[in-house]
Amino acid sequence: MTTDQNSLEKDVTGATIWLTGLPSAGKTTIAYELAGRLRGEGHRVEVLDGDEIREFLSAGLGFSREDRHTNVQRIGFVAELLASNGVKVLVPVIAPYADSREAVRGRHGAQGTSYLEVHVATPVEVCSERDVKGLYAKQAAGEISGLTGVDDPYEAPENPDLRIESHTQTVQESAAALHALLIERKLA
């Protein structure tokens, strides 16, 4: 490896960083902010956006508990595969059920791959005001049902590696807190 290549890829330690939280909590925004920072430091980074995964990898799945579990397991498999090959994988995906998230953590543990769970703990009232995709308005109008945290369950992590209250700090501050955790765990 040349010096130039070495400086561009200073760290080949992969990890999955799963950002869970309600719709419009700020998961994806924080993930992309952190991704830019990590890339700037020379890390290999991928963001597995939940909407993109639903369109390409999990097309055809609905929003039943079983389908949501299948979706999370598919994402977890891809994340672990990338992370085990030296990529920092940021996963801003709701993953509403604790057992689904725990299964992903277990897969990572079995493979010896680092996994961090980050709870973007934004209250539903704030999320419904943000309503990035108009889901809360559609649910309130009776156009959709099964909205996580409103009329479908969201099981918040009891002991996440980090809890971010995005409604009390800027995106940059939220990403910085997550970056600090990665440094603390020797992953950045």
PDB file of C-alpha atoms in Angstrom:
ATOM      1  CA  MET A   1       0.000   0.000   0.000  1.00  0.00           C
ATOM      2  CA  THR A   2       1.387   3.378  -0.927  1.00  0.00           C
ATOM      3  CA  THR A   3       1.559   6.247   1.499  1.00  0.00           C
ATOM      4  CA  ASP A   4      -1.267   8.017  -0.359  1.00  0.00           C
ATOM      5  CA  GLN A   5      -3.522   4.950  -0.112  1.00  0.00           C
ATOM      6  CA  ASN A   6      -2.595   4.509   3.530  1.00  0.00           C
ATOM      7  CA  SER A   7      -3.543   8.097   4.379  1.00  0.00           C
ATOM      8  CA  LEU A   8      -6.865   7.746   2.544  1.00  0.00           C
ATOM      9  CA  GLU A   9      -7.802   4.532   4.363  1.00  0.00           C
ATOM     10  CA  LYS A  10      -6.228   4.982   7.761  1.00  0.00           C
ATOM     11  CA  ASP A  11      -8.594   2.609   9.520  1.00  0.00           C
ATOM     12  CA  VAL A  12     -10.026  -0.621   8.193  1.00  0.00           C
ATOM     13  CA  THR A  13     -11.922  -1.521  11.357  1.00  0.00           C
ATOM     14  CA  GLY A  14     -15.541  -1.934  10.368  1.00  0.00           C
ATOM     15  CA  ALA A  15     -18.590  -1.514  12.555  1.00  0.00           C
ATOM     16  CA  THR A  16     -22.338  -1.258  12.278  1.00  0.00           C
ATOM     17  CA  ILE A  17     -23.876   1.787  13.908  1.00  0.00           C
ATOM     18  CA  TRP A  18     -27.658   1.323  14.016  1.00  0.00           C
ATOM     19  CA  LEU A  19     -29.649   4.504  14.614  1.00  0.00           C
ATOM     20  CA  THR A  20     -33.146   3.569  15.776  1.00  0.00           C
ATOM     21  CA  GLY A  21     -35.990   5.931  16.558  1.00  0.00           C
ATOM     22  CA  LEU A  22     -39.400   7.121  15.432  1.00  0.00           C
ATOM     23  CA  PRO A  23     -40.143   8.398  11.923  1.00  0.00           C
ATOM     24  CA  SER A  24     -38.773  11.971  11.562  1.00  0.00           C
ATOM     25  CA  ALA A  25     -36.597  11.586  14.674  1.00  0.00           C
ATOM     26  CA  GLY A  26     -33.484  12.710  12.781  1.00  0.00           C
ATOM     27  CA  LYS A  27     -31.794   9.340  12.243  1.00  0.00           C
ATOM     28  CA  THR A  28     -30.919   9.772   8.576  1.00  0.00           C
ATOM     29  CA  THR A  29     -29.852  13.398   8.938  1.00  0.00           C
ATOM     30  CA  ILE A  30     -27.465  12.489  11.763  1.00  0.00           C
ATOM     31  CA  ALA A  31     -26.161   9.468   9.832  1.00  0.00           C
ATOM     32  CA  TYR A  32     -25.285  11.554   6.760  1.00  0.00           C
ATOM     33  CA  GLU A  33     -23.658  14.248   8.902  1.00  0.00           C
ATOM     34  CA  LEU A  34     -21.499  11.632  10.630  1.00  0.00           C
ATOM     35  CA  ALA A  35     -20.749   9.867   7.327  1.00  0.00           C
ATOM     36  CA  GLY A  36     -19.286  13.065   5.905  1.00  0.00           C
ATOM     37  CA  ARG A  37     -17.111  13.549   8.940  1.00  0.00           C
ATOM     38  CA  LEU A  38     -15.870   9.946   8.911  1.00  0.00           C
ATOM     39  CA  ARG A  39     -15.126  10.053   5.168  1.00  0.00           C
ATOM     40  CA  GLY A  40     -13.188  13.251   5.744  1.00  0.00           C
ATOM     41  CA  GLU A  41     -11.029  11.333   8.228  1.00  0.00           C
ATOM     42  CA  GLY A  42     -10.356   8.594   5.674  1.00  0.00           C
ATOM     43  CA  HIS A  43     -12.836   5.937   6.809  1.00  0.00           C
ATOM     44  CA  ARG A  44     -14.762   3.732   4.416  1.00  0.00           C
ATOM     45  CA  VAL A  45     -18.432   4.502   5.108  1.00  0.00           C
ATOM     46  CA  GLU A  46     -21.808   3.368   3.811  1.00  0.00           C
ATOM     47  CA  VAL A  47     -25.235   4.606   4.858  1.00  0.00           C
ATOM     48  CA  LEU A  48     -27.962   1.974   4.547  1.00  0.00           C
ATOM     49  CA  ASP A  49     -30.989   4.255   4.280  1.00  0.00           C
ATOM     50  CA  GLY A  50     -34.206   2.499   5.266  1.00  0.00           C
ATOM     51  CA  ASP A  51     -36.220   4.006   2.414  1.00  0.00           C
ATOM     52  CA  GLU A  52     -33.678   2.904  -0.185  1.00  0.00           C
ATOM     53  CA  ILE A  53     -33.496  -0.599   1.305  1.00  0.00           C
ATOM     54  CA  ARG A  54     -37.298  -0.877   1.207  1.00  0.00           C
ATOM     55  CA  GLU A  55     -37.270   0.084  -2.470  1.00  0.00           C
ATOM     56  CA  PHE A  56     -34.454  -2.189  -3.623  1.00  0.00           C
ATOM     57  CA  LEU A  57     -33.716  -4.984  -1.137  1.00  0.00           C
ATOM     58  CA  SER A  58     -37.055  -5.388   0.599  1.00  0.00           C
ATOM     59  CA  ALA A  59     -39.490  -4.516  -2.191  1.00  0.00           C
ATOM     60  CA  GLY A  60     -42.694  -6.431  -1.697  1.00  0.00           C
ATOM     61  CA  LEU A  61     -42.537  -6.444   2.092  1.00  0.00           C
ATOM     62  CA  GLY A  62     -45.345  -4.750   3.944  1.00  0.00           C
ATOM     63  CA  PHE A  63     -45.417  -3.354   7.449  1.00  0.00           C
ATOM     64  CA  SER A  64     -46.681  -6.337   9.450  1.00  0.00           C
ATOM     65  CA  ARG A  65     -44.549  -7.337  12.417  1.00  0.00           C
ATOM     66  CA  GLU A  66     -43.209 -10.308  10.416  1.00  0.00           C
ATOM     67  CA  ASP A  67     -42.343  -8.174   7.379  1.00  0.00           C
ATOM     68  CA  ARG A  68     -40.696  -5.516   9.544  1.00  0.00           C
ATOM     69  CA  HIS A  69     -38.620  -8.246  11.203  1.00  0.00           C
ATOM     70  CA  THR A  70     -37.599  -9.651   7.806  1.00  0.00           C
ATOM     71  CA  ASN A  71     -36.631  -6.170   6.607  1.00  0.00           C
ATOM     72  CA  VAL A  72     -34.472  -5.540   9.694  1.00  0.00           C
ATOM     73  CA  GLN A  73     -32.768  -8.939   9.339  1.00  0.00           C
ATOM     74  CA  ARG A  74     -31.955  -8.279   5.675  1.00  0.00           C
ATOM     75  CA  ILE A  75     -30.489  -4.901   6.533  1.00  0.00           C
ATOM     76  CA  GLY A  76     -28.582  -6.440   9.443  1.00  0.00           C
ATOM     77  CA  PHE A  77     -27.099  -9.102   7.171  1.00  0.00           C
ATOM     78  CA  VAL A  78     -25.878  -6.534   4.635  1.00  0.00           C
ATOM     79  CA  ALA A  79     -24.563  -4.273   7.409  1.00  0.00           C
ATOM     80  CA  GLU A  80     -22.602  -7.098   9.025  1.00  0.00           C
ATOM     81  CA  LEU A  81     -21.182  -8.167   5.662  1.00  0.00           C
ATOM     82  CA  LEU A  82     -19.955  -4.644   4.947  1.00  0.00           C
ATOM     83  CA  ALA A  83     -18.721  -4.044   8.506  1.00  0.00           C
ATOM     84  CA  SER A  84     -16.793  -7.330   8.544  1.00  0.00           C
ATOM     85  CA  ASN A  85     -14.974  -6.019   5.476  1.00  0.00           C
ATOM     86  CA  GLY A  86     -13.774  -2.800   7.091  1.00  0.00           C
ATOM     87  CA  VAL A  87     -16.676  -0.452   6.379  1.00  0.00           C
ATOM     88  CA  LYS A  88     -18.317   1.825   8.945  1.00  0.00           C
ATOM     89  CA  VAL A  89     -21.990   1.114   8.243  1.00  0.00           C
ATOM     90  CA  LEU A  90     -24.487   3.702   9.431  1.00  0.00           C
ATOM     91  CA  VAL A  91     -28.016   2.287   9.547  1.00  0.00           C
ATOM     92  CA  PRO A  92     -30.725   4.920  10.142  1.00  0.00           C
ATOM     93  CA  VAL A  93     -33.635   2.475  10.281  1.00  0.00           C
ATOM     94  CA  ILE A  94     -36.593   2.534  12.696  1.00  0.00           C
ATOM     95  CA  ALA A  95     -36.397  -1.191  13.604  1.00  0.00           C
ATOM     96  CA  PRO A  96     -39.341  -0.871  15.997  1.00  0.00           C
ATOM     97  CA  TYR A  97     -39.033  -4.226  17.768  1.00  0.00           C
ATOM     98  CA  ALA A  98     -36.387  -4.985  20.373  1.00  0.00           C
ATOM     99  CA  ASP A  99     -36.158  -8.681  19.427  1.00  0.00           C
ATOM    100  CA  SER A 100     -35.379  -7.789  15.797  1.00  0.00           C
ATOM    101  CA  ARG A 101     -32.610  -5.409  16.851  1.00  0.00           C
ATOM    102  CA  GLU A 102     -31.274  -7.976  19.309  1.00  0.00           C
ATOM    103  CA  ALA A 103     -31.125 -10.617  16.549  1.00  0.00           C
ATOM    104  CA  VAL A 104     -29.015  -8.240  14.445  1.00  0.00           C
ATOM    105  CA  ARG A 105     -26.735  -7.567  17.427  1.00  0.00           C
ATOM    106  CA  GLY A 106     -26.449 -11.334  17.954  1.00  0.00           C
ATOM    107  CA  ARG A 107     -25.442 -11.925  14.316  1.00  0.00           C
ATOM    108  CA  HIS A 108     -22.732  -9.291  14.663  1.00  0.00           C
ATOM    109  CA  GLY A 109     -21.522 -10.786  17.932  1.00  0.00           C
ATOM    110  CA  ALA A 110     -21.385 -14.291  16.454  1.00  0.00           C
ATOM    111  CA  GLN A 111     -19.222 -12.960  13.635  1.00  0.00           C
ATOM    112  CA  GLY A 112     -17.019 -10.845  15.931  1.00  0.00           C
ATOM    113  CA  THR A 113     -18.156  -7.640  14.228  1.00  0.00           C
ATOM    114  CA  SER A 114     -18.599  -4.409  16.195  1.00  0.00           C
ATOM    115  CA  TYR A 115     -22.179  -3.230  16.600  1.00  0.00           C
ATOM    116  CA  LEU A 116     -23.488  -0.104  18.303  1.00  0.00           C
ATOM    117  CA  GLU A 117     -27.128   0.724  18.936  1.00  0.00           C
ATOM    118  CA  VAL A 118     -27.973   4.418  19.035  1.00  0.00           C
ATOM    119  CA  HIS A 119     -31.421   5.566  20.108  1.00  0.00           C
ATOM    120  CA  VAL A 120     -32.410   8.853  18.513  1.00  0.00           C
ATOM    121  CA  ALA A 121     -34.898   9.609  21.268  1.00  0.00           C
ATOM    122  CA  THR A 122     -37.055  12.347  19.797  1.00  0.00           C
ATOM    123  CA  PRO A 123     -40.541  12.631  21.325  1.00  0.00           C
ATOM    124  CA  VAL A 124     -43.437  11.742  19.019  1.00  0.00           C
ATOM    125  CA  GLU A 125     -44.805  15.283  19.372  1.00  0.00           C
ATOM    126  CA  VAL A 126     -41.593  16.715  17.898  1.00  0.00           C
ATOM    127  CA  CYS A 127     -41.482  14.045  15.187  1.00  0.00           C
ATOM    128  CA  SER A 128     -45.066  14.816  14.175  1.00  0.00           C
ATOM    129  CA  GLU A 129     -44.199  18.527  13.902  1.00  0.00           C
ATOM    130  CA  ARG A 130     -41.171  17.726  11.713  1.00  0.00           C
ATOM    131  CA  ASP A 131     -43.189  15.178   9.686  1.00  0.00           C
ATOM    132  CA  VAL A 132     -40.476  14.962   7.024  1.00  0.00           C
ATOM    133  CA  LYS A 133     -42.430  12.530   4.822  1.00  0.00           C
ATOM    134  CA  GLY A 134     -45.949  13.631   5.721  1.00  0.00           C
ATOM    135  CA  LEU A 135     -46.667  10.327   7.480  1.00  0.00           C
ATOM    136  CA  TYR A 136     -48.066  11.830  10.679  1.00  0.00           C
ATOM    137  CA  ALA A 137     -50.460  14.032   8.672  1.00  0.00           C
ATOM    138  CA  LYS A 138     -51.586  11.027   6.609  1.00  0.00           C
ATOM    139  CA  GLN A 139     -52.124   8.966   9.761  1.00  0.00           C
ATOM    140  CA  ALA A 140     -54.083  11.786  11.418  1.00  0.00           C
ATOM    141  CA  ALA A 141     -56.251  12.096   8.295  1.00  0.00           C
ATOM    142  CA  GLY A 142     -56.945   8.348   8.335  1.00  0.00           C
ATOM    143  CA  GLU A 143     -55.109   7.788   5.054  1.00  0.00           C
ATOM    144  CA  ILE A 144     -52.635   5.326   6.564  1.00  0.00           C
ATOM    145  CA  SER A 145     -52.446   3.147   9.646  1.00  0.00           C
ATOM    146  CA  GLY A 146     -49.622   1.289  11.320  1.00  0.00           C
ATOM    147  CA  LEU A 147     -47.445   4.364  11.902  1.00  0.00           C
ATOM    148  CA  THR A 148     -44.653   3.419  14.267  1.00  0.00           C
ATOM    149  CA  GLY A 149     -45.020   5.146  17.620  1.00  0.00           C
ATOM    150  CA  VAL A 150     -48.575   6.315  16.922  1.00  0.00           C
ATOM    151  CA  ASP A 151     -50.835   3.359  16.140  1.00  0.00           C
ATOM    152  CA  ASP A 152     -48.124   0.705  15.854  1.00  0.00           C
ATOM    153  CA  PRO A 153     -45.615  -0.164  18.596  1.00  0.00           C
ATOM    154  CA  TYR A 154     -42.119   1.204  18.976  1.00  0.00           C
ATOM    155  CA  GLU A 155     -40.034  -0.562  21.599  1.00  0.00           C
ATOM    156  CA  ALA A 156     -37.398   1.964  22.606  1.00  0.00           C
ATOM    157  CA  PRO A 157     -34.006   0.488  23.499  1.00  0.00           C
ATOM    158  CA  GLU A 158     -33.583   0.094  27.235  1.00  0.00           C
ATOM    159  CA  ASN A 159     -29.780   0.181  27.203  1.00  0.00           C
ATOM    160  CA  PRO A 160     -28.514   1.655  23.942  1.00  0.00           C
ATOM    161  CA  ASP A 161     -24.827   2.359  23.504  1.00  0.00           C
ATOM    162  CA  LEU A 162     -25.842   6.005  23.090  1.00  0.00           C
ATOM    163  CA  ARG A 163     -29.064   7.959  23.428  1.00  0.00           C
ATOM    164  CA  ILE A 164     -29.301  11.145  21.366  1.00  0.00           C
ATOM    165  CA  GLU A 165     -32.030  13.673  22.074  1.00  0.00           C
ATOM    166  CA  SER A 166     -31.960  15.359  18.681  1.00  0.00           C
ATOM    167  CA  HIS A 167     -34.653  17.838  19.658  1.00  0.00           C
ATOM    168  CA  THR A 168     -32.329  19.442  22.230  1.00  0.00           C
ATOM    169  CA  GLN A 169     -29.204  19.821  20.083  1.00  0.00           C
ATOM    170  CA  THR A 170     -28.109  20.558  16.538  1.00  0.00           C
ATOM    171  CA  VAL A 171     -27.454  17.880  13.931  1.00  0.00           C
ATOM    172  CA  GLN A 172     -23.747  18.656  14.237  1.00  0.00           C
ATOM    173  CA  GLU A 173     -23.853  18.222  18.017  1.00  0.00           C
ATOM    174  CA  SER A 174     -25.715  14.918  17.645  1.00  0.00           C
ATOM    175  CA  ALA A 175     -23.188  13.643  15.097  1.00  0.00           C
ATOM    176  CA  ALA A 176     -20.319  14.835  17.310  1.00  0.00           C
ATOM    177  CA  ALA A 177     -21.709  12.863  20.265  1.00  0.00           C
ATOM    178  CA  LEU A 178     -21.841   9.737  18.117  1.00  0.00           C
ATOM    179  CA  HIS A 179     -18.354  10.414  16.761  1.00  0.00           C
ATOM    180  CA  ALA A 180     -17.082  10.702  20.352  1.00  0.00           C
ATOM    181  CA  LEU A 181     -18.581   7.279  21.116  1.00  0.00           C
ATOM    182  CA  LEU A 182     -16.798   5.795  18.085  1.00  0.00           C
ATOM    183  CA  ILE A 183     -13.502   7.252  19.301  1.00  0.00           C
ATOM    184  CA  GLU A 184     -14.153   5.936  22.826  1.00  0.00           C
ATOM    185  CA  ARG A 185     -14.782   2.433  21.405  1.00  0.00           C
ATOM    186  CA  LYS A 186     -11.689   2.726  19.169  1.00  0.00           C
ATOM    187  CA  LEU A 187     -13.808   2.593  16.014  1.00  0.00           C
ATOM    188  CA  ALA A 188     -12.811   6.038  14.677  1.00  0.00           C
TER     189      ALA A 188
END
